[in-house]
Amino acid sequence: MLHVLTKTDSLQALRNQELPVNVEKDVLLLTQDCVYAAISDHKDHLLILPFKQCYILQEDVEARGVKLLIDNKIQLVSYDLFVTLTQVNSPIVTW
């Protein structure tokens, strides 16, 4: 399953275990304002680290000017790879 997180509120749901996720199998993609969670000192950063497959949309990182702050454990992906992730993962859920 591909989880596309767009808002930091989604991370609160993840913290409260309200999102049905499997950190071993599911793919997490941080987009829009949720990219801030990829910054090491963000309050929700530790929530995303257990995911075996965690990505962050490069264009959203660059639009917010935080590229140099992003934890190098999280892979930046372009829109092209975003499309590929949607093609190889099913279902897709946006939070």
GROMACS .gro file of C-alpha atoms in nm, residues 6-79:
model
   74
    6THR     CA    1   0.010   1.571   0.256
    7LYS     CA    2  -0.048   1.742   0.591
    8THR     CA    3   0.121   1.728   0.927
    9ASP     CA    4  -0.221   1.639   1.073
   10SER     CA    5  -0.173   1.303   0.902
   11LEU     CA    6   0.135   1.250   1.113
   12GLN     CA    7  -0.070   1.304   1.426
   13ALA     CA    8  -0.305   1.030   1.308
   14LEU     CA    9   0.000   0.812   1.250
   15ARG     CA   10   0.123   0.891   1.602
   16ASN     CA   11  -0.216   0.795   1.746
   17GLN     CA   12  -0.215   0.475   1.539
   18GLU     CA   13  -0.529   0.587   1.355
   19LEU     CA   14  -0.376   0.515   1.016
   20PRO     CA   15  -0.373   0.149   0.914
   21VAL     CA   16  -0.005   0.113   0.824
   22ASN     CA   17   0.252  -0.161   0.815
   23VAL     CA   18   0.602  -0.016   0.855
   24GLU     CA   19   0.759  -0.326   0.701
   25LYS     CA   20   0.549  -0.350   0.383
   26ASP     CA   21   0.383  -0.014   0.319
   27VAL     CA   22   0.540   0.272   0.130
   28LEU     CA   23   0.526   0.622   0.276
   29LEU     CA   24   0.552   0.931   0.054
   30LEU     CA   25   0.570   1.273   0.218
   31THR     CA   26   0.433   1.558   0.006
   32GLN     CA   27   0.317   1.917   0.046
   33ASP     CA   28   0.354   2.042   0.407
   34CYS     CA   29   0.424   1.693   0.533
   35VAL     CA   30   0.781   1.722   0.396
   36TYR     CA   31   0.873   1.914   0.711
   37ALA     CA   32   0.863   1.583   0.901
   38ALA     CA   33   1.178   1.479   0.712
   39ILE     CA   34   1.375   1.744   0.901
   40SER     CA   35   1.565   1.569   1.179
   41ASP     CA   36   1.451   1.798   1.460
   42HIS     CA   37   1.083   1.807   1.355
   43LYS     CA   38   0.854   1.687   1.634
   44ASP     CA   39   0.716   1.404   1.419
   45HIS     CA   40   1.040   1.296   1.254
   46LEU     CA   41   1.080   0.980   1.460
   47LEU     CA   42   0.739   0.858   1.340
   48ILE     CA   43   0.855   0.814   0.983
   49LEU     CA   44   1.193   0.653   1.047
   50PRO     CA   45   1.064   0.297   1.111
   51PHE     CA   46   0.925   0.273   0.756
   52LYS     CA   47   1.141   0.051   0.536
   53GLN     CA   48   1.030   0.254   0.233
   54CYS     CA   49   0.995   0.624   0.306
   55TYR     CA   50   1.021   0.884   0.032
   56ILE     CA   51   0.982   1.258   0.007
   57LEU     CA   52   0.878   1.456  -0.299
   58GLN     CA   53   1.176   1.663  -0.412
   59GLU     CA   54   0.971   1.939  -0.573
   60ASP     CA   55   0.783   2.004  -0.247
   61VAL     CA   56   1.109   2.008  -0.051
   62GLU     CA   57   1.261   2.261  -0.291
   63ALA     CA   58   0.945   2.475  -0.295
   64ARG     CA   59   0.969   2.508   0.084
   65GLY     CA   60   1.344   2.575   0.084
   66VAL     CA   61   1.432   2.293   0.322
   67LYS     CA   62   1.644   2.067   0.101
   68LEU     CA   63   1.958   2.113   0.311
   69LEU     CA   64   1.767   2.024   0.629
   70ILE     CA   65   1.625   1.690   0.511
   71ASP     CA   66   1.746   1.376   0.686
   72ASN     CA   67   1.961   1.179   0.440
   73LYS     CA   68   1.789   0.854   0.550
   74ILE     CA   69   1.482   0.963   0.354
   75GLN     CA   70   1.506   0.936  -0.022
   76LEU     CA   71   1.411   1.234  -0.236
   77VAL     CA   72   1.200   1.139  -0.537
   78SER     CA   73   1.095   1.333  -0.845
   79TYR     CA   74   0.747   1.341  -0.993
   0.00000   0.00000   0.00000
